[in-house]
mmCIF file of C-alpha atoms in Angstrom:
data_model
loop_
_atom_site.group_PDB
_atom_site.id
_atom_site.type_symbol
_atom_site.label_atom_id
_atom_site.label_comp_id
_atom_site.label_asym_id
_atom_site.label_seq_id
_atom_site.Cartn_x
_atom_site.Cartn_y
_atom_site.Cartn_z
ATOM 1 C CA SER A 1017 61.338 128.727 34.181
ATOM 2 C CA SER A 1018 60.408 127.754 37.773
ATOM 3 C CA SER A 1019 57.266 129.776 37.932
ATOM 4 C CA SER A 1020 56.069 127.371 34.551
ATOM 5 C CA SER A 1021 56.863 123.626 36.019
ATOM 6 C CA SER A 1022 55.311 124.792 39.480
ATOM 7 C CA SER A 1023 52.307 125.966 37.329
ATOM 8 C CA SER A 1024 51.769 122.684 35.416
ATOM 9 C CA SER A 1025 52.063 120.288 38.274
ATOM 10 C CA SER A 1026 49.357 122.420 40.209
ATOM 11 C CA SER A 1027 47.244 122.205 37.048
ATOM 12 C CA SER A 1028 48.061 118.446 36.450
ATOM 13 C CA SER A 1029 46.905 117.831 40.189
ATOM 14 C CA SER A 1030 43.509 119.281 39.610
ATOM 15 C CA SER A 1031 43.299 118.310 36.271
ATOM 16 C CA LEU A 1032 42.621 114.562 38.446
ATOM 17 C CA SER A 1033 38.766 113.764 38.790
ATOM 18 C CA PHE A 1034 37.636 110.594 40.310
ATOM 19 C CA SER A 1035 34.363 109.156 38.603
ATOM 20 C CA TRP A 1036 32.415 105.680 39.718
ATOM 21 C CA GLN A 1037 33.195 102.839 36.799
ATOM 22 C CA TYR A 1038 29.776 100.556 36.431
ATOM 23 C CA GLU A 1039 30.889 99.031 34.258
ATOM 24 C CA ALA A 1040 34.565 97.320 35.649
ATOM 25 C CA CYS A 1041 32.900 93.860 36.485
ATOM 26 C CA GLU A 1042 31.214 91.536 34.715
ATOM 27 C CA THR A 1043 27.229 91.216 36.407
ATOM 28 C CA ASP A 1044 26.032 88.875 34.122
ATOM 29 C CA ASN A 1045 25.549 85.802 34.438
ATOM 30 C CA ASN A 1046 27.993 86.271 37.226
ATOM 31 C CA ILE A 1047 26.330 83.410 40.124
ATOM 32 C CA TYR A 1048 30.279 83.267 41.676
ATOM 33 C CA GLY A 1049 28.983 87.067 42.982
ATOM 34 C CA TYR A 1050 26.488 86.519 44.863
ATOM 35 C CA LEU A 1051 27.929 82.877 45.369
ATOM 36 C CA SER A 1052 30.303 84.522 47.696
ATOM 37 C CA VAL A 1053 28.106 87.199 49.569
ATOM 38 C CA PHE A 1054 26.021 84.631 50.121
ATOM 39 C CA PHE A 1055 28.338 82.251 51.861
ATOM 40 C CA MET A 1056 29.688 85.598 53.504
ATOM 41 C CA VAL A 1057 26.237 86.581 55.129
ATOM 42 C CA ALA A 1058 25.486 82.702 55.738
ATOM 43 C CA TYR A 1059 28.561 82.216 57.774
ATOM 44 C CA LEU A 1060 28.060 85.974 59.647
ATOM 45 C CA LEU A 1061 24.791 84.761 60.749
ATOM 46 C CA ALA A 1062 25.679 80.705 62.159
ATOM 47 C CA PHE A 1063 28.589 82.343 63.700
ATOM 48 C CA GLY A 1064 26.545 85.248 65.876
ATOM 49 C CA VAL A 1065 23.635 82.976 66.917
ATOM 50 C CA GLY A 1066 26.066 79.760 67.964
ATOM 51 C CA MET A 1067 29.889 80.527 69.113
ATOM 52 C CA GLY A 1068 30.425 84.407 68.611
ATOM 53 C CA GLY A 1069 28.747 84.616 71.979
ATOM 54 C CA LEU A 1070 30.097 81.648 73.982
ATOM 55 C CA PRO A 1071 34.107 83.886 74.940
ATOM 56 C CA TRP A 1072 31.344 86.688 76.719
ATOM 57 C CA THR A 1073 29.589 84.109 77.811
ATOM 58 C CA ILE A 1074 32.369 82.623 79.432
ATOM 59 C CA ASN A 1075 33.727 85.774 79.914
ATOM 60 C CA SER A 1076 31.592 86.630 82.383
ATOM 61 C CA GLU A 1077 31.102 83.828 84.884
ATOM 62 C CA ILE A 1078 34.375 82.701 85.262
ATOM 63 C CA TYR A 1079 36.154 85.498 87.410
ATOM 64 C CA ARG A 1080 34.998 85.633 91.349
ATOM 65 C CA LEU A 1081 32.148 88.775 91.796
ATOM 66 C CA GLU A 1082 34.547 90.822 93.218
ATOM 67 C CA TYR A 1083 36.763 91.133 90.593
ATOM 68 C CA ARG A 1084 34.721 90.705 87.639
ATOM 69 C CA SER A 1085 34.078 93.635 86.608
ATOM 70 C CA LEU A 1086 37.375 94.606 86.239
ATOM 71 C CA ALA A 1087 38.580 91.253 85.015
ATOM 72 C CA VAL A 1088 35.550 91.757 81.652
ATOM 73 C CA SER A 1089 37.084 94.881 80.913
ATOM 74 C CA PHE A 1090 40.640 93.902 80.602
ATOM 75 C CA SER A 1091 39.829 90.338 78.423
ATOM 76 C CA THR A 1092 37.304 93.245 76.135
ATOM 77 C CA ALA A 1093 40.153 95.099 76.308
ATOM 78 C CA THR A 1094 42.847 92.450 75.293
ATOM 79 C CA ASN A 1095 39.983 91.197 72.497
ATOM 80 C CA TRP A 1096 39.974 94.277 71.167
ATOM 81 C CA ILE A 1097 43.974 94.591 71.518
ATOM 82 C CA GLY A 1098 43.306 91.155 69.614
ATOM 83 C CA ASN A 1099 41.913 92.434 66.177
ATOM 84 C CA LEU A 1100 43.630 95.238 65.831
ATOM 85 C CA LEU A 1101 47.160 93.071 65.322
ATOM 86 C CA VAL A 1102 45.414 91.099 63.430
ATOM 87 C CA SER A 1103 43.987 93.911 61.198
ATOM 88 C CA ALA A 1104 47.271 96.139 61.451
ATOM 89 C CA THR A 1105 49.547 92.957 60.520
ATOM 90 C CA PHE A 1106 47.322 91.218 57.549
ATOM 91 C CA LEU A 1107 48.501 93.728 55.230
ATOM 92 C CA SER A 1108 52.422 92.841 56.259
ATOM 93 C CA MET A 1109 52.388 88.957 56.496
ATOM 94 C CA SER A 1110 49.646 88.902 53.461
ATOM 95 C CA SER A 1111 52.427 90.021 50.753
ATOM 96 C CA PRO A 1112 54.315 87.971 49.287
ATOM 97 C CA SER A 1113 57.653 89.096 50.149
ATOM 98 C CA VAL A 1114 56.446 87.415 54.029
ATOM 99 C CA LEU A 1115 53.685 84.886 53.660
ATOM 100 C CA THR A 1116 51.472 85.678 50.929
ATOM 101 C CA ALA A 1117 47.674 85.399 52.088
ATOM 102 C CA TYR A 1118 47.797 81.698 52.025
ATOM 103 C CA GLY A 1119 50.510 82.279 54.762
ATOM 104 C CA ALA A 1120 48.862 84.845 56.869
ATOM 105 C CA PHE A 1121 45.398 83.105 57.011
ATOM 106 C CA TRP A 1122 47.828 79.141 57.934
ATOM 107 C CA ALA A 1123 49.910 81.393 60.338
ATOM 108 C CA TYR A 1124 46.848 82.567 61.932
ATOM 109 C CA GLY A 1125 44.478 79.645 61.256
ATOM 110 C CA ALA A 1126 47.864 77.954 64.180
ATOM 111 C CA VAL A 1127 47.532 80.020 66.513
ATOM 112 C CA ALA A 1128 43.992 79.862 66.961
ATOM 113 C CA PHE A 1129 44.292 75.900 66.798
ATOM 114 C CA LEU A 1130 46.534 76.168 69.937
ATOM 115 C CA GLY A 1131 44.056 78.250 71.487
ATOM 116 C CA PHE A 1132 41.909 75.815 71.194
ATOM 117 C CA MET A 1133 44.170 73.200 72.502
ATOM 118 C CA TRP A 1134 45.678 75.377 75.112
ATOM 119 C CA LEU A 1135 41.709 76.109 76.518
ATOM 120 C CA TYR A 1136 40.172 72.302 75.542
ATOM 121 C CA TRP A 1137 42.483 71.371 78.427
ATOM 122 C CA THR A 1138 42.486 74.350 81.330
ATOM 123 C CA MET A 1139 38.914 75.223 80.779
ATOM 124 C CA PRO A 1140 36.615 72.950 83.067
ATOM 125 C CA GLU A 1141 33.352 72.286 81.909
ATOM 126 C CA THR A 1142 30.365 74.607 83.641
ATOM 127 C CA LYS A 1143 27.383 73.541 82.394
ATOM 128 C CA GLY A 1144 25.055 73.043 84.223
ATOM 129 C CA LEU A 1145 26.412 74.997 87.462
ATOM 130 C CA SER A 1146 25.413 77.734 89.603
ATOM 131 C CA LEU A 1147 28.196 80.709 89.291
ATOM 132 C CA GLU A 1148 29.100 79.840 93.115
ATOM 133 C CA GLU A 1149 30.298 76.664 91.208
ATOM 134 C CA ILE A 1150 31.573 78.135 88.760
ATOM 135 C CA GLU A 1151 33.945 80.286 90.910
ATOM 136 C CA SER A 1152 34.618 77.368 93.575
ATOM 137 C CA LEU A 1153 36.831 75.746 89.545
ATOM 138 C CA PHE A 1154 39.306 78.495 89.717
ATOM 139 C CA ILE A 1155 40.145 79.087 93.185
ATOM 140 C CA PRO A 1156 43.990 78.516 93.563
ATOM 141 C CA ARG A 1157 44.403 74.862 95.305
ATOM 142 C CA GLU A 1158 46.942 74.720 97.707
ATOM 143 C CA ASN A 1159 49.361 72.306 95.891
ATOM 144 C CA GLY A 1160 49.401 75.400 93.952
ATOM 145 C CA ASN A 1161 48.519 73.269 90.254
ATOM 146 C CA ASN A 1162 45.523 74.060 89.234
ATOM 147 C CA PHE A 1163 45.536 72.842 85.719
ATOM 148 C CA ASP A 1164 45.933 69.064 86.959
ATOM 149 C CA GLY A 1165 43.137 66.828 85.150
ATOM 150 C CA ARG A 1166 40.529 69.475 86.236
ATOM 151 C CA ARG A 1167 38.530 69.218 82.655
ATOM 152 C CA ARG A 1168 38.467 65.394 83.467
ATOM 153 C CA ARG A 1169 37.472 65.402 87.258
ATOM 154 C CA ARG A 1170 34.794 68.437 86.141
ATOM 155 C CA GLU A 1171 33.451 66.295 83.184
ATOM 156 C CA ASP A 1172 33.476 62.569 86.031
ATOM 157 C CA GLU A 1173 30.945 65.280 87.698
ATOM 158 C CA VAL A 1174 28.689 66.014 85.618
ATOM 159 C CA HIS A 1175 28.097 62.452 83.706
ATOM 160 C CA ASN A 1176 27.439 61.209 86.978
ATOM 161 C CA LYS A 1177 25.499 64.471 87.938
ATOM 162 C CA THR A 1178 23.443 63.260 84.727
ATOM 163 C CA ASN A 1179 23.498 59.613 85.250
ATOM 164 C CA PHE A 1180 22.373 60.033 88.292
ATOM 165 C CA SER A 1181 19.127 62.479 86.959
ATOM 166 C CA MET A 1182 18.088 59.505 84.289
ATOM 167 C CA LYS A 1183 18.436 56.388 86.537
ATOM 168 C CA ASN A 1184 15.904 58.546 88.979
ATOM 169 C CA THR A 1185 13.619 58.671 85.864
ATOM 170 C CA MET A 1186 14.084 55.333 85.226
ATOM 171 C CA ASN A 1187 13.280 54.107 88.074
ATOM 172 C CA TRP A 1188 10.344 56.413 88.064
ATOM 173 C CA ALA A 1189 9.220 55.698 85.035
ATOM 174 C CA THR A 1190 9.561 51.682 86.335
ATOM 175 C CA SER A 1191 7.382 51.939 89.182
ATOM 176 C CA ALA A 1192 4.446 54.639 87.818
ATOM 177 C CA SER A 1193 4.796 51.218 84.685
ATOM 178 C CA GLU A 1194 3.757 48.783 87.447
ATOM 179 C CA THR A 1195 1.326 51.069 89.132
ATOM 180 C CA ILE A 1196 -0.802 51.516 86.200
ATOM 181 C CA SER A 1197 -0.894 47.606 85.727
ATOM 182 C CA ASN A 1198 -1.803 46.272 88.955
ATOM 183 C CA GLU A 1199 -4.991 46.290 87.819
ATOM 184 C CA ASN A 1200 -6.016 46.446 91.859
ATOM 185 C CA SER A 1201 -4.110 50.074 92.039
ATOM 186 C CA PRO A 1202 -6.326 52.674 90.796
ATOM 187 C CA LEU A 1203 -5.024 55.167 87.857
ATOM 188 C CA VAL A 1204 -4.353 58.473 88.965
ATOM 189 C CA VAL A 1205 -3.682 60.983 86.535
#
């Protein structure tokens, strides 16, 4: 009797077959499926062109030259470990007994928001600065406080640099128009 039960179980496991189910989803006039694919591709394109490269750009600028390669490798490893953690925890967190899918997305969104707020207050503006100037922003200060108002001071410096540039442009434009309007001065092109 034991041999008959083992032969029946082996025959039942060998009789399992898989086949494609082409008619499982309705494809006639299903605009929602096409819209979801369109918006997913549009999001990926916009993210790739816009914000996708920003962390890698900032990451390559903020470290001192002698530590840059090692620091970028640690940052890259941290990024991939974070991706692994999100991938590994999402199914558990999205189960109905834990947080549900909505709760999992809200939890990840809250972590992202906290990270955004921390970066907003601690990451200085680096627009228009050379690598040496950016490096000087991250050198520890004598008082040990690296983040005290750095963002505000940096924005003021960039604003003043921009205003100075705009004032010079306006002064040049004013003097050029006065030169042209003066009848005694020749027009220089």
